[in-house]
Structures are given as structure tokens and as C-alpha cells.
Amino acid sequence: VSLIPGLGLAKGMALTLRRFFEPKVTVMYPEDRRDPPHKFRGRLQLLYDEWGTLKCETCFQCAQACPIECIDMGGMDTRGRYHVHWGAPETYGERREESALRRSGRTVPDPAYLPFASIDLARVDSILEEFDHDPARLLPILEATQAAYGYLPIAALKQISNRTGAWYAMIYGTASYYAHLRFEPPSATIQAAAIEAHRPSEATYRSALEASLAGGPGPSSPAGAPN
Amino acid sequence: LTLPGKVIFTAIPILVALSAGLVVVIVLFGAPILHLLVANLPIVRFVLAATIILLMTIPTAFLIIYMEMKVIALINLRIGPDRVGPFGSLLSVVHGLKVLMKEDFTPTGADPLVFTWAPVVTYLASVMTLLVIPFAPGLYGQDFNIGLLYFFAVGGLSVVGLLMAGWSSYNKYSLLGGLRSAAQVISYEIPLTLSVVGLILLAGTMSLNQIVLNQSGWFTDWYVFQQPLGVLIFFIAATAEANRTPFDLTEADSEIVAGFATEYSGMRFGFFFFAEYVNVFIISALTVTLFFGGWNAPFPWPWPITLSLDPGGLGIGLLLLVAIVPLVLTIVFAVPFWIASSRIKTWQALLGGFVLANLFLGALVFAGIYIGLDWVAGVLWFMGKTYAFVFTFVWMRGTLPRVRIDQLMDFAWKWLLPASLLNLFVTAAAIVVVHK
């Protein structure tokens, strides 16, 4: 059908003729002043508080609320750890080269996420299955994830983003907004791990001590222990 | 004095003096002048026709410019001009006044004579072609027996104007633009002319008036049904000839400055654009004349109507009729309103009746004029068809993208020229077969 010469011309002419009779979209501005859109908040500006600190907490709520998606925020988060961005990666100003890589079909290294170790994602997947992969139920999903891992690993957040289709920035924004959600293991666990790393034989001491206090036979001279 | 006061106090004495002089001249030399005019009636007719046609092009151009602005705006889902005049219809007049008031600038190094005459040549080449177009039965400038040839010959002169403009501007871009438009117009001249040769074979004449007369009767007698390929080639080539989208490379507004018109300003620039819009009207008119029956109605009136009105024969009854008929008609047309609903007050019913009666009388008068004066009917049909084509040109401008220069040339030489030759040969063969 597309080989008929002039068919495209006829289609185009028909389209413009239809447009000719359609209602017009012009706003007669000086006479007709329309109300601004529902979520219009005036000029975009980042505000500072009385101590000179930026008030923006990188919660992305402004970007979420923007009806025409003109707000694109990104960069490091407030604690200087994670790259987060609202919107599709192709729109990031500082990631043009990456987007070129992506368009050419090559894998894109993402150094911002390299330090974060991969985790066993099976638990995230089962949680998502339970919540039907529904990004509208993001808060319960995040709470369940935190219950499963003890905190919110970045790899888990990325997995949620991949599986639900919600933008990572939205998930990050939600996760960083609520005080009871955390991005790192709780401090008791961290302390235990730090002590373990600093004094690796303490557990051995303790078990030996407990064994001797209990009266049973314990190891007489723990290996590596100072005299 | 205020501004109107200045105008009135200057104009009234001048008018009075002129009228007095005119009266004196008519009284003293009226008879010899009349005799001279009557003795040279063909010349007088020609001068009058030329003047009328020259004057007619200006409102035509204004109308088409307004149509272009408004139609393209509506196609773009905009409203378009709506401030000056009813529905913005005076905006093109304002544009015309604006170019009149702008500085008329001649660049250093330009050839002033050629530079000044280029727009005139372009404009007159367009306007002079209108002389042979029959607007209605008996309403044409001149009925040449080589009218079509004259049309193409004089229409081809516009290339000279474009080349003059490009050459005399002392600007290499203008020169390039002029040469490019000359190349385009001359290339499309060939399929344009060849596409109507088949029609000339069919009609047996080049007189446009005779060609229109040949197509009288039902609309199936129009040449479009005998020359479908010819119409197509003619329409495409005429689009290129008039520098209209999609072939408006001559002054591709969005890509190059203005081609040959780069150095022009003020009314000289305006003349080029007037010529462009007059060209649109002319090629639409020629398409209608050649292929769509000219001023012929698409169907002949099935039964003959002869109006034998003699209002004077009624005597004093005519006065009574003039006095009574509007009243009676108003009341007659008010009755249905009055019957229709009891909520309609008497004065409202009478008002509605008055409006309807006026419409009815207006329709009667219009029908009488349409039937009684065949040139009114002719002009109405001709203008209706012509403006349908003008609308098509504007519609195309609102739709189609511009072609590239190589595509343009390829299309003219590799497609339109062979197609027009094919059309010519097939038509000739068909005529030979039918006449044997």
C-alpha cells in the first residue's frame, strides 16, 4: 500500500484538513488569563536557611510533583555518598558520555555504585513478588526490605527500581525521606563488625573464658593470643 | 487644526476646484470627447480593462495574503489574525501600508535603473496575463486567438524581472538567488507548456474564451476528465512556476534570506510579494479556465427561465406593491414564530418575521440577478472555483515540506517532462483514432 505514489501527500493533506476544522488551542492572553497549573509554584530556586545551609534535602519531591517534568535534579546526595538523579539517564548533564555509550550498545560502567557490594537479591525478589511489583506500594516494600536485610542496601534499591520500573531517584527519595529507613546497617551491628575486625581473637578469649568459668576443659593456650 | 481638520480643509477646496474644472471641460468639450471615445471603442475598452485588471490585483493580493495567514493558522490549530478589522481581515491591508511606509533603499553599487524596474517587470508580467482570462461571458480584457500562447509568453517575462533583481542588486547572494529561481522557473516552464498542448489539440483553439465555451454543458464536459494527467502536470508545474510550497526554493523563508529579493526593501519588496500572490490567483484562474469549465456552472439549468419583468407596467400599483409587500411578508413570516410557542412575545415574532422576510427578499433579488445577468452568474462560478484552487495552494503550503533543489530539477526533467510528452502523444493518438 505504501508503494502507491502520492499516498503520503494525500494523508498529510487529509491531516491538515482535519486540523483546519478542529477547535483551536490559542489562549487569547491579555483578555483571557488562565489559572496557572495546579502544582505551579513560581520561579524555581534553591533556598538557604538562616545558618546558610542549603535547605534542599534531595528528596526529589519537587521533581516528582513537576507536571511537565522540567525539574531535573541530580548529583551527589546531601551526605556526599551516592549519585542520584531524577529522570531518564540520557538527560543527565554530566553523563552525556555514558549515554553515548549506552546508545552505542556497550555496557556502561557506573563507578558511583562500584563500592557497594552485591547482595543476595532473592529476598528482595520474593518481597517484590509479595507486593505485586507495584511501585505505588513503595513504602511497605522498603520496610519489608529493611526488615529482611536490617538496612536498605543500594543493590536492593536498584533491584527494586529495575523490577518495578519506578525511577531509582523516586525510590531513593522515598527511602531518604523517612527517618526509620536507613542506608547502612544499624550501629550495633557495625560496632560488632568493627570490634571483630580490630580484635579478631576476642571471641576466642570469650569462649575460652566462659568454658573455664563453667569448669570444663578449655584450650590452654589460644593461638595468636598475647601472653 | 487637528489632523482630520487639516485633511478636510485641504481636500475640500481641491475637490471643489477639480469638480468645477471637470464640469467646465464636460460642458465645453463633452461632445467631441464622447465622439472620440466612441470612434475608438476597442482602444477605450482595452485601456479600461487594463486599468480595472491592474486595480483588481491589489484587493486580490490582500485577500489571498489574508487567506494564507488565516488558513495556515487554522491548520496549525491557531486562531491567526483577529485584531484588525472583522476577523482580522484588514491585517493584510496594514501589511501593505507598512511596506509603503518603509524606507525605499537602494544599495551602493546597485544599478539604479534595473534595480527600480525589476519589481515593475515582475509585477506587470503577472498582471498582464490576466488580460486574456475570461471572467464571465463577455467579461474579459481581450479575446486573442493566441490567448494561451500570450499567457505563457508574458508570464515567462517574470523570470526576466527576477534575473534583473538578482543582477542589479550588486550582491552575490542576490545574484545566486536570481539564477536559481530562473533555473527553476525556466525548467518548469517546459512541462507547464507541454501539458496544455494536448488540451489545445482537443479544443482546436488557443483562445481561452473559446476553450471555456467548448466546456459548457454538464461538468462531465470539462477538460479535466479528458486530460487527467495533463491537469496533474499542469497543477504541479504551475505550483513551481508560481514559487509556491513545496517548490518555493526561490525565497525559502526558513532557509535563505530572500534569494533575489535580499537587497530590496519597502514597496519594491512588496511588489515582488504582491506579484507572488497575484500569480497564485492567476494560475488558479488558468487552471479553472483550461480544465474546470471556467465560468460555466457545473450543470446546465434543466428548464429555461425567462424573466419578463416589466415593473413600469404596473403603474401606480408598483408604489403600492413596494409599500405593502414588506409589511405583508413580515407578518406572514412572523406567523410561524407566533404559533410555534406562546412564550415568544409578539414583538419577538415580528422581529423574526422581519429578518426572515429580508432574507427572503434578498434571496429573490439575488436569484433574479443570477438568472437575469449571466455575467454575474459567470463571475460567481469562476471566482468560486478559482478560490477553491487558491485554498488548495494555501492548504498545500500548510502541509507539504520544501523539496531540495536537486529533487526539484530531477522531478521536472525526469518525471514531468516525459509524463507531459506521454500525455501529448496519447491525446494526439486518441484524436487520430476517434476522427478516423
XYZ file of C-alpha atoms in Angstrom:
663
model
C 0.000 0.000 0.000
C 2.837 2.346 0.852
C 4.129 1.988 -2.722
C 1.230 3.972 -4.151
C 2.780 7.281 -5.193
C 1.236 10.315 -3.622
C -0.445 8.417 -0.801
C 1.721 10.143 1.784
C 0.831 13.509 0.279
C -2.863 12.647 0.444
C -2.532 11.528 4.068
C -0.758 14.732 5.008
C -3.329 16.868 3.253
C -6.141 14.970 4.998
C -4.460 15.518 8.362
C -4.133 19.251 7.857
C -7.710 19.467 6.624
C -8.884 17.728 9.789
C -6.800 20.155 11.860
C -8.415 23.013 9.947
C -11.803 22.156 11.454
C -10.657 21.153 14.927
C -11.118 23.508 17.893
C -8.208 25.896 18.331
C -5.844 25.889 21.291
C -4.849 29.548 21.299
C -5.228 31.357 24.616
C -6.188 34.966 23.945
C -3.724 36.142 26.556
C -4.497 39.718 27.552
C -8.243 39.076 27.651
C -8.139 35.504 28.862
C -5.726 34.918 31.739
C -5.791 31.221 32.582
C -5.007 29.970 36.075
C -1.506 28.506 36.350
C -1.270 24.711 36.537
C -2.273 23.040 39.789
C 1.247 22.455 41.095
C 2.767 25.670 39.766
C 4.945 27.231 42.468
C 6.551 30.146 40.718
C 10.240 30.506 39.919
C 12.484 27.564 40.701
C 15.029 28.482 43.316
C 17.053 26.681 45.956
C 16.637 28.369 49.355
C 19.119 28.626 52.234
C 18.160 28.609 55.895
C 19.303 31.178 58.460
C 22.589 29.342 59.016
C 23.432 29.477 55.372
C 22.809 25.792 54.778
C 21.050 24.626 51.683
C 17.525 23.649 52.596
C 17.259 21.099 49.804
C 17.397 17.569 51.167
C 17.470 15.859 47.768
C 14.110 14.245 48.447
C 13.029 14.664 44.809
C 9.503 15.598 45.770
C 9.724 18.736 43.652
C 10.787 16.693 40.646
C 8.017 14.182 41.304
C 5.422 16.928 41.556
C 6.542 18.777 38.452
C 3.700 18.286 35.972
C 5.809 18.861 32.880
C 8.961 17.213 34.234
C 11.076 20.301 33.775
C 12.796 19.888 37.139
C 15.836 17.706 36.788
C 17.961 17.484 39.833
C 20.950 15.371 40.380
C 24.460 14.986 41.632
C 25.665 13.746 44.984
C 23.199 13.441 47.790
C 23.468 15.571 50.925
C 25.851 13.198 52.633
C 28.147 13.112 49.633
C 27.876 9.425 49.016
C 25.530 8.462 46.228
C 24.888 9.670 42.728
C 21.164 10.137 42.408
C 19.201 11.606 39.609
C 15.636 12.284 38.687
C 14.583 11.322 35.203
C 15.968 9.128 32.486
C 19.778 8.698 32.466
C 20.001 10.170 28.965
C 19.015 13.540 30.362
C 21.808 13.832 32.914
C 24.069 16.660 32.021
C 27.197 15.091 33.460
C 26.533 11.696 31.971
C 26.488 12.545 28.296
C 29.389 10.229 27.569
C 27.666 7.378 29.342
C 24.510 7.947 27.414
C 26.520 7.873 24.212
C 27.991 4.557 25.335
C 24.539 3.238 26.125
C 23.173 4.259 22.762
C 26.057 2.554 21.011
C 25.074 -0.669 22.775
C 28.055 -1.004 25.089
C 27.825 -1.601 28.827
C 28.177 1.462 30.954
C 30.462 1.302 33.956
C 28.921 3.100 36.885
C 31.723 3.942 39.312
C 29.286 5.515 41.744
C 27.874 2.102 42.581
C 31.053 0.076 42.425
C 31.894 0.353 46.174
C 28.596 -1.205 47.114
C 28.916 -4.921 47.298
C 26.394 -7.095 45.616
C 23.991 -8.859 47.925
C 21.764 -11.874 47.689
C 18.786 -10.451 45.842
C 16.498 -13.449 46.293
C 14.897 -11.878 49.349
C 14.196 -8.616 47.518
C 12.651 -10.565 44.675
C 10.360 -12.507 46.986
C 9.312 -9.256 48.717
C 8.544 -7.675 45.363
C 6.593 -10.768 44.357
C 4.594 -10.419 47.532
C 3.776 -6.778 46.772
C 2.962 -7.492 43.142
C 5.829 -5.305 41.810
C 3.646 -2.306 42.496
C 5.649 0.920 42.824
C 2.611 2.582 44.392
C 3.219 0.400 47.471
C 6.789 1.580 47.748
C 6.852 2.255 51.471
C 5.744 -1.268 52.513
C 8.247 -2.724 50.060
C 11.062 -0.655 51.523
C 10.037 -1.540 55.074
C 9.952 -5.229 54.239
C 13.354 -4.971 52.592
C 14.796 -3.269 55.625
C 13.262 -5.961 57.829
C 14.893 -8.623 55.671
C 18.404 -7.115 55.436
C 18.452 -4.959 58.533
C 19.010 -1.908 56.329
C 18.452 -0.805 52.689
C 21.402 -1.925 50.561
C 21.939 0.134 47.430
C 21.897 -3.032 45.363
C 18.437 -3.812 46.739
C 17.180 -0.339 45.848
C 18.486 -0.739 42.331
C 16.837 -4.121 42.110
C 13.520 -2.606 43.225
C 13.924 0.093 40.609
C 14.651 -2.443 37.899
C 11.802 -4.755 38.809
C 9.066 -2.209 39.481
C 10.034 0.208 36.753
C 9.995 3.150 39.149
C 12.857 5.581 38.738
C 15.718 4.999 41.121
C 15.530 8.602 42.207
C 11.955 8.125 43.313
C 12.871 5.116 45.410
C 15.881 6.911 46.822
C 13.755 9.954 47.556
C 11.215 7.894 49.449
C 13.868 5.954 51.292
C 15.777 9.061 52.325
C 12.657 10.892 53.416
C 11.528 8.532 56.166
C 13.567 8.571 59.355
C 13.028 4.898 60.145
C 14.603 3.748 56.888
C 18.390 3.575 56.809
C 21.009 3.002 54.158
C 23.588 1.400 56.412
C 23.499 -1.469 58.920
C 22.351 -0.472 62.414
C 25.120 0.825 64.642
C 25.228 -2.258 66.951
C 25.982 -4.485 64.036
C 28.564 -2.026 62.728
C 30.206 -1.871 66.147
C 30.355 -5.623 66.430
C 31.857 -5.869 62.994
C 34.389 -3.152 63.788
C 35.412 -4.841 67.011
C 35.649 -8.092 65.185
C 37.915 -6.509 62.624
C 40.077 -4.737 65.207
C 40.422 -7.528 67.749
C 39.831 -10.703 65.859
C 40.544 -13.092 68.756
C 38.201 -11.639 71.325
C 35.550 -14.190 70.547
C 38.074 -16.934 71.192
C 39.028 -15.348 74.512
C 35.459 -15.048 75.496
C 34.581 -18.643 74.665
C 37.682 -19.859 76.493
C 36.805 -17.708 79.465
C 33.262 -18.952 79.536
C 34.414 -22.508 79.192
C 36.870 -22.145 82.060
C 34.281 -20.408 84.231
C 31.937 -23.245 83.528
C 34.645 -25.580 84.765
C 35.017 -27.575 81.630
C 38.249 -28.206 79.784
C 39.183 -25.231 77.585
C 42.036 -24.554 75.233
C 45.024 -23.863 77.498
C 46.818 -21.517 75.179
C 44.777 -19.809 72.448
C 46.606 -19.396 69.246
C 47.806 -15.891 68.471
C 46.869 -14.599 71.893
C 49.222 -12.340 73.728
C 50.719 -13.913 76.722
C -6.028 72.438 13.319
C -6.429 68.784 14.180
C -5.306 66.137 11.737
C -8.809 65.482 10.303
C -9.276 69.242 10.102
C -6.083 69.607 8.088
C -7.180 66.850 5.738
C -10.670 68.302 5.277
C -9.517 71.883 4.818
C -7.003 70.764 2.204
C -9.156 68.225 0.441
C -12.426 70.142 0.113
C -11.066 73.119 -1.873
C -9.103 70.775 -4.123
C -12.182 68.652 -4.742
C -14.321 71.707 -5.392
C -11.798 73.103 -7.866
C -11.414 69.759 -9.615
C -15.182 69.221 -9.896
C -15.673 72.730 -11.245
C -12.922 72.175 -13.794
C -14.446 68.844 -14.772
C -17.858 70.406 -15.241
C -16.378 73.154 -17.397
C -14.443 70.642 -19.501
C -17.526 68.459 -19.986
C -19.662 71.441 -20.946
C -17.132 72.841 -23.375
C -15.568 69.702 -24.877
C -18.006 66.942 -23.839
C -19.368 66.125 -27.264
C -16.050 65.917 -29.158
C -14.516 63.768 -26.392
C -17.501 61.430 -26.483
C -17.242 61.161 -30.252
C -13.540 60.412 -29.980
C -14.226 57.694 -27.405
C -16.989 56.124 -29.452
C -14.847 56.208 -32.567
C -12.036 54.367 -30.742
C -14.184 51.997 -28.725
C -11.806 48.971 -28.876
C -8.915 51.076 -27.569
C -11.078 52.574 -24.853
C -12.281 49.139 -23.900
C -8.735 47.851 -23.729
C -7.491 50.747 -21.610
C -10.454 50.387 -19.313
C -9.925 46.624 -18.990
C -6.218 47.053 -18.307
C -6.926 49.662 -15.634
C -9.604 47.561 -13.977
C -7.367 44.498 -14.001
C -4.432 46.442 -12.594
C -6.642 47.807 -9.830
C -8.240 44.418 -9.233
C -4.935 42.746 -8.424
C -4.409 44.766 -5.241
C -7.511 43.630 -3.316
C -6.959 40.154 -4.756
C -3.453 40.055 -3.331
C -4.711 41.399 0.001
C -7.430 38.765 0.089
C -5.035 35.925 -0.708
C -2.469 37.128 1.824
C -5.182 37.262 4.464
C -6.416 33.836 3.392
C -2.919 32.451 3.660
C -2.392 33.835 7.161
C -5.779 32.699 8.386
C -5.921 29.264 6.759
C -2.407 28.285 7.782
C -3.166 29.478 11.313
C -6.319 27.356 11.437
C -4.372 24.379 10.108
C -1.810 24.960 12.866
C -4.616 24.956 15.481
C -4.074 28.676 15.981
C -6.590 31.469 15.561
C -4.484 33.681 13.350
C -5.089 37.357 12.643
C -8.065 38.604 14.617
C -7.312 42.168 15.709
C -7.570 44.481 12.698
C -10.995 44.570 11.124
C -13.616 41.836 11.278
C -11.811 38.536 11.951
C -8.519 40.320 11.284
C -9.351 40.703 7.620
C -7.677 44.103 7.354
C -4.308 42.825 8.557
C -3.005 42.344 5.032
C -4.023 45.940 4.256
C -1.991 47.006 7.263
C 0.914 44.975 5.919
C 0.557 46.760 2.606
C 0.581 50.165 4.319
C 3.583 49.074 6.357
C 5.693 48.241 3.297
C 4.545 51.522 1.734
C 5.866 53.463 4.709
C 9.217 51.691 4.942
C 12.372 53.256 3.636
C 12.967 52.580 -0.035
C 16.659 51.779 -0.049
C 18.951 51.230 -2.999
C 22.288 49.638 -2.038
C 25.568 51.248 -3.038
C 26.842 49.873 -6.312
C 23.439 48.720 -7.493
C 22.341 49.579 -10.988
C 19.542 52.015 -10.120
C 17.625 51.750 -13.369
C 17.482 47.951 -13.481
C 17.046 47.776 -9.725
C 13.999 50.037 -9.902
C 12.402 48.348 -12.858
C 12.831 44.727 -11.726
C 9.776 44.680 -9.421
C 7.748 46.509 -12.036
C 8.607 43.934 -14.673
C 7.801 41.068 -12.325
C 4.516 42.596 -11.255
C 3.399 43.616 -14.725
C 4.288 40.228 -16.163
C 1.827 38.751 -13.688
C -0.860 41.359 -14.160
C -0.729 41.412 -17.950
C -1.512 37.716 -18.139
C -4.869 38.459 -16.515
C -5.905 40.322 -19.668
C -6.762 37.153 -21.562
C -8.555 35.310 -18.775
C -12.318 35.256 -19.293
C -14.054 36.013 -16.008
C -17.569 35.648 -17.326
C -19.392 35.611 -20.649
C -18.205 38.776 -22.351
C -16.124 39.840 -19.358
C -12.505 39.606 -20.447
C -9.755 42.062 -21.295
C -9.040 40.807 -24.767
C -10.027 37.657 -26.616
C -6.865 36.779 -28.536
C -6.946 33.791 -30.824
C -3.498 33.022 -29.369
C -4.559 33.775 -25.801
C -2.854 30.771 -24.247
C 0.387 31.455 -26.086
C 0.192 35.088 -24.975
C -0.367 33.907 -21.422
C 2.761 31.763 -21.361
C 4.856 34.306 -23.242
C 4.010 37.196 -20.934
C 4.028 35.018 -17.843
C 7.553 33.940 -18.794
C 8.641 37.567 -18.581
C 8.562 37.344 -14.777
C 11.848 35.416 -14.989
C 13.376 38.492 -16.562
C 12.234 40.529 -13.578
C 13.744 38.034 -11.143
C 17.045 37.992 -13.049
C 17.060 41.782 -13.199
C 16.551 41.936 -9.441
C 19.321 39.435 -8.783
C 21.759 41.027 -11.217
C 21.254 44.673 -10.294
C 21.464 44.205 -6.513
C 25.295 44.132 -6.552
C 25.215 41.217 -4.149
C 26.440 37.729 -4.900
C 23.714 36.091 -2.846
C 21.026 38.009 -4.693
C 22.607 37.010 -7.984
C 22.728 33.356 -6.946
C 19.121 33.552 -5.805
C 18.059 35.146 -9.050
C 19.851 32.497 -11.106
C 18.401 29.721 -9.019
C 14.856 30.993 -9.409
C 15.441 31.486 -13.125
C 16.647 27.883 -13.406
C 13.572 26.655 -11.538
C 11.035 28.737 -13.418
C 12.509 28.012 -16.833
C 12.720 24.282 -16.104
C 9.088 24.122 -15.107
C 8.010 26.301 -17.999
C 8.580 23.334 -20.313
C 6.271 20.721 -18.704
C 3.789 23.504 -17.972
C 3.545 24.444 -21.625
C 3.696 20.867 -22.891
C 0.931 19.751 -20.555
C -1.608 22.047 -22.205
C -0.659 21.126 -25.788
C -2.885 18.065 -25.540
C -5.704 20.330 -24.460
C -5.052 22.652 -27.386
C -5.277 19.637 -29.702
C -8.617 18.720 -28.140
C -10.011 22.241 -28.172
C -8.657 23.162 -31.568
C -8.050 26.715 -30.423
C -5.804 28.749 -28.193
C -8.421 31.366 -27.425
C -9.194 30.995 -23.729
C -12.727 32.277 -24.282
C -13.360 29.605 -26.912
C -11.840 26.934 -24.662
C -14.313 27.895 -21.935
C -17.202 27.903 -24.398
C -16.173 24.391 -25.505
C -16.679 23.157 -21.938
C -20.211 24.439 -21.470
C -22.890 21.956 -20.516
C -22.572 19.350 -17.821
C -19.443 19.234 -15.706
C -18.506 15.999 -17.489
C -17.695 18.187 -20.483
C -14.846 19.813 -18.602
C -11.417 19.028 -19.981
C -10.264 17.662 -16.645
C -11.971 14.372 -17.481
C -10.290 14.128 -20.863
C -6.887 15.311 -19.654
C -6.432 13.987 -16.094
C -2.666 13.589 -16.490
C -2.486 16.998 -18.111
C -4.246 18.593 -15.133
C -1.874 16.924 -12.723
C 1.245 18.015 -14.607
C -0.167 21.479 -15.151
C -1.000 21.891 -11.486
C 2.413 20.710 -10.260
C 4.309 22.771 -12.827
C 2.165 25.812 -12.094
C 2.951 25.436 -8.401
C 6.648 25.547 -9.217
C 6.101 28.368 -11.677
C 4.422 30.485 -9.031
C 7.170 29.644 -6.495
C 4.713 28.086 -4.091
C 5.353 25.388 -1.487
C 6.618 22.682 -1.939
C 8.660 24.362 -4.697
C 9.273 27.730 -3.024
C 13.053 27.496 -3.206
C 13.209 30.963 -4.723
C 12.671 32.582 -1.376
C 12.716 29.700 1.072
C 11.862 31.870 4.062
C 13.173 29.477 6.654
C 16.472 28.667 4.956
C 17.857 31.538 2.914
C 17.356 35.258 3.268
C 15.113 36.021 0.338
C 17.022 34.984 -2.752
C 16.824 37.652 -5.433
C 14.869 39.999 -3.146
C 17.586 40.176 -0.462
C 18.528 43.797 -1.153
C 15.002 45.048 -1.646
C 13.018 46.999 0.900
C 9.830 48.995 1.119
C 7.277 48.849 -1.627
C 9.681 47.379 -4.182
C 9.981 44.346 -1.942
C 6.214 44.483 -1.534
C 5.750 44.347 -5.296
C 7.609 41.036 -5.510
C 5.274 39.578 -2.940
C 2.210 41.132 -4.497
C 3.309 39.523 -7.735
C 3.646 36.177 -5.961
C 0.105 36.308 -4.627
C -1.322 37.628 -7.864
C 0.440 34.682 -9.504
C -1.372 32.307 -7.184
C -4.667 33.821 -8.279
C -3.662 33.706 -11.933
C -2.576 30.096 -12.031
C -5.726 29.110 -10.145
C -7.774 31.090 -12.648
C -5.947 29.496 -15.566
C -6.410 26.001 -14.152
C -10.113 26.695 -13.812
C -10.320 28.206 -17.270
C -8.495 25.410 -19.030
C -9.634 22.328 -17.188
C -12.567 23.117 -14.915
C -15.007 24.845 -17.209
C -14.144 28.469 -16.498
C -17.278 30.427 -15.734
C -19.578 27.556 -16.674
C -21.843 26.218 -13.962
C -21.222 22.508 -13.380
C -24.744 21.677 -14.553
C -26.994 23.389 -17.044
C -30.302 24.680 -15.727
C -32.759 21.929 -16.676
C -35.584 24.156 -17.853
C -35.371 27.553 -19.475
C -36.248 30.596 -17.416
C -37.121 33.858 -18.997
C -37.678 36.822 -16.792
C -40.124 39.166 -18.421
C -40.490 41.624 -15.612
C -41.844 44.994 -16.528
C -42.215 46.863 -13.238
C -43.153 50.046 -15.044
C -46.251 48.382 -16.472
C -47.808 48.201 -13.027
C -48.182 51.955 -12.885
C -49.275 53.270 -9.508
C -49.609 49.647 -8.379
C -45.815 49.455 -8.205
C -45.709 52.070 -5.468
C -48.418 50.224 -3.545
C -46.542 46.975 -4.028
C -43.284 48.478 -2.753
C -45.132 49.860 0.281
C -47.195 46.791 1.117
C -45.057 43.761 0.238
C -42.503 44.179 3.056
C -45.275 44.598 5.621
C -47.214 41.603 4.357
C -44.101 39.437 4.149
C -43.040 40.456 7.657
C -46.415 39.455 9.049
C -46.532 36.262 7.007
C -43.107 35.200 8.252
C -43.956 36.254 11.807
C -46.964 33.917 11.970
C -44.970 30.670 12.350
C -42.956 32.188 15.214
C -46.130 33.372 16.865
C -47.800 29.974 16.503
C -44.741 27.982 17.496
C -44.643 28.914 21.153
C -46.734 31.043 23.446
C -43.583 32.159 25.225
C -42.438 34.103 22.146
C -43.682 37.636 22.537
C -45.383 39.439 19.694
C -42.526 41.851 19.074
C -40.045 38.974 19.009
C -42.161 37.140 16.451
C -42.398 40.318 14.371
C -38.640 40.838 14.568
C -38.002 37.260 13.453
C -40.526 37.718 10.665
C -38.794 40.929 9.574
C -35.403 39.226 9.433
C -36.791 36.244 7.531
C -38.677 38.498 5.127
C -35.484 40.417 4.399
C -33.612 37.205 3.812
C -36.388 36.020 1.511
C -36.431 39.246 -0.460
C -32.639 39.275 -0.646
C -32.659 35.725 -1.953
C -35.305 36.693 -4.525
C -33.272 39.667 -5.709
C -30.122 37.545 -5.847
C -31.909 34.828 -7.811
C -33.263 37.433 -10.186
C -29.804 38.884 -10.751
C -28.291 35.412 -11.114
C -30.834 34.402 -13.722
C -31.141 37.754 -15.457
C -27.455 38.689 -15.731
C -25.401 35.770 -16.956
C -22.127 37.577 -16.269
C -22.968 37.751 -12.546
C -23.540 34.024 -12.502
C -20.348 33.556 -14.510
C -18.249 35.676 -12.165
C -19.668 33.869 -9.144
C -18.867 30.434 -10.538
C -15.463 31.499 -11.813
C -14.430 33.136 -8.549
C -15.784 30.229 -6.521
C -13.758 27.710 -8.474
C -10.675 29.925 -8.552
C -10.698 30.494 -4.824
C -11.170 26.775 -4.272
C -7.833 26.367 -6.058
C -6.296 29.269 -4.151
C -7.373 27.488 -0.985
C -5.699 24.333 -2.270
C -2.449 26.227 -2.781
C -2.625 27.645 0.730
C -3.557 24.229 2.086
C -0.526 22.725 0.365
C 1.654 25.412 1.898
C 0.292 24.469 5.305
C 1.063 20.792 4.705
C 3.968 19.997 2.453
C 7.660 20.388 3.268
C 10.017 22.069 0.819
C 11.892 19.899 -1.705
C 15.632 20.094 -2.304
C 16.946 21.845 -5.392
C 18.249 18.604 -6.946
C 14.936 16.851 -6.274
C 13.184 19.813 -7.845
C 15.241 19.608 -11.033
C 15.096 15.813 -11.167
C 11.347 15.926 -10.876
C 10.960 18.463 -13.666
C 13.239 16.775 -16.177
C 12.902 13.086 -15.330
C 9.229 12.838 -14.469
C 7.131 15.813 -15.524
C 8.667 16.250 -18.969
C 8.278 12.568 -20.035
C 4.813 12.490 -18.491
C 3.723 15.573 -20.405
C 5.135 14.148 -23.629
C 3.257 10.909 -22.948
C 0.102 12.918 -22.355
C 0.613 14.760 -25.623
C 1.217 11.599 -27.667
C -1.695 9.689 -26.131
C -4.030 12.621 -26.719
C -2.886 13.007 -30.303
C -3.248 9.271 -30.952
C -6.709 9.276 -29.380
C -7.786 12.191 -31.563
C -6.497 10.441 -34.680
C -8.280 7.191 -33.756
C -11.562 8.911 -32.923
C -11.612 11.029 -36.054
C -10.927 8.106 -38.432
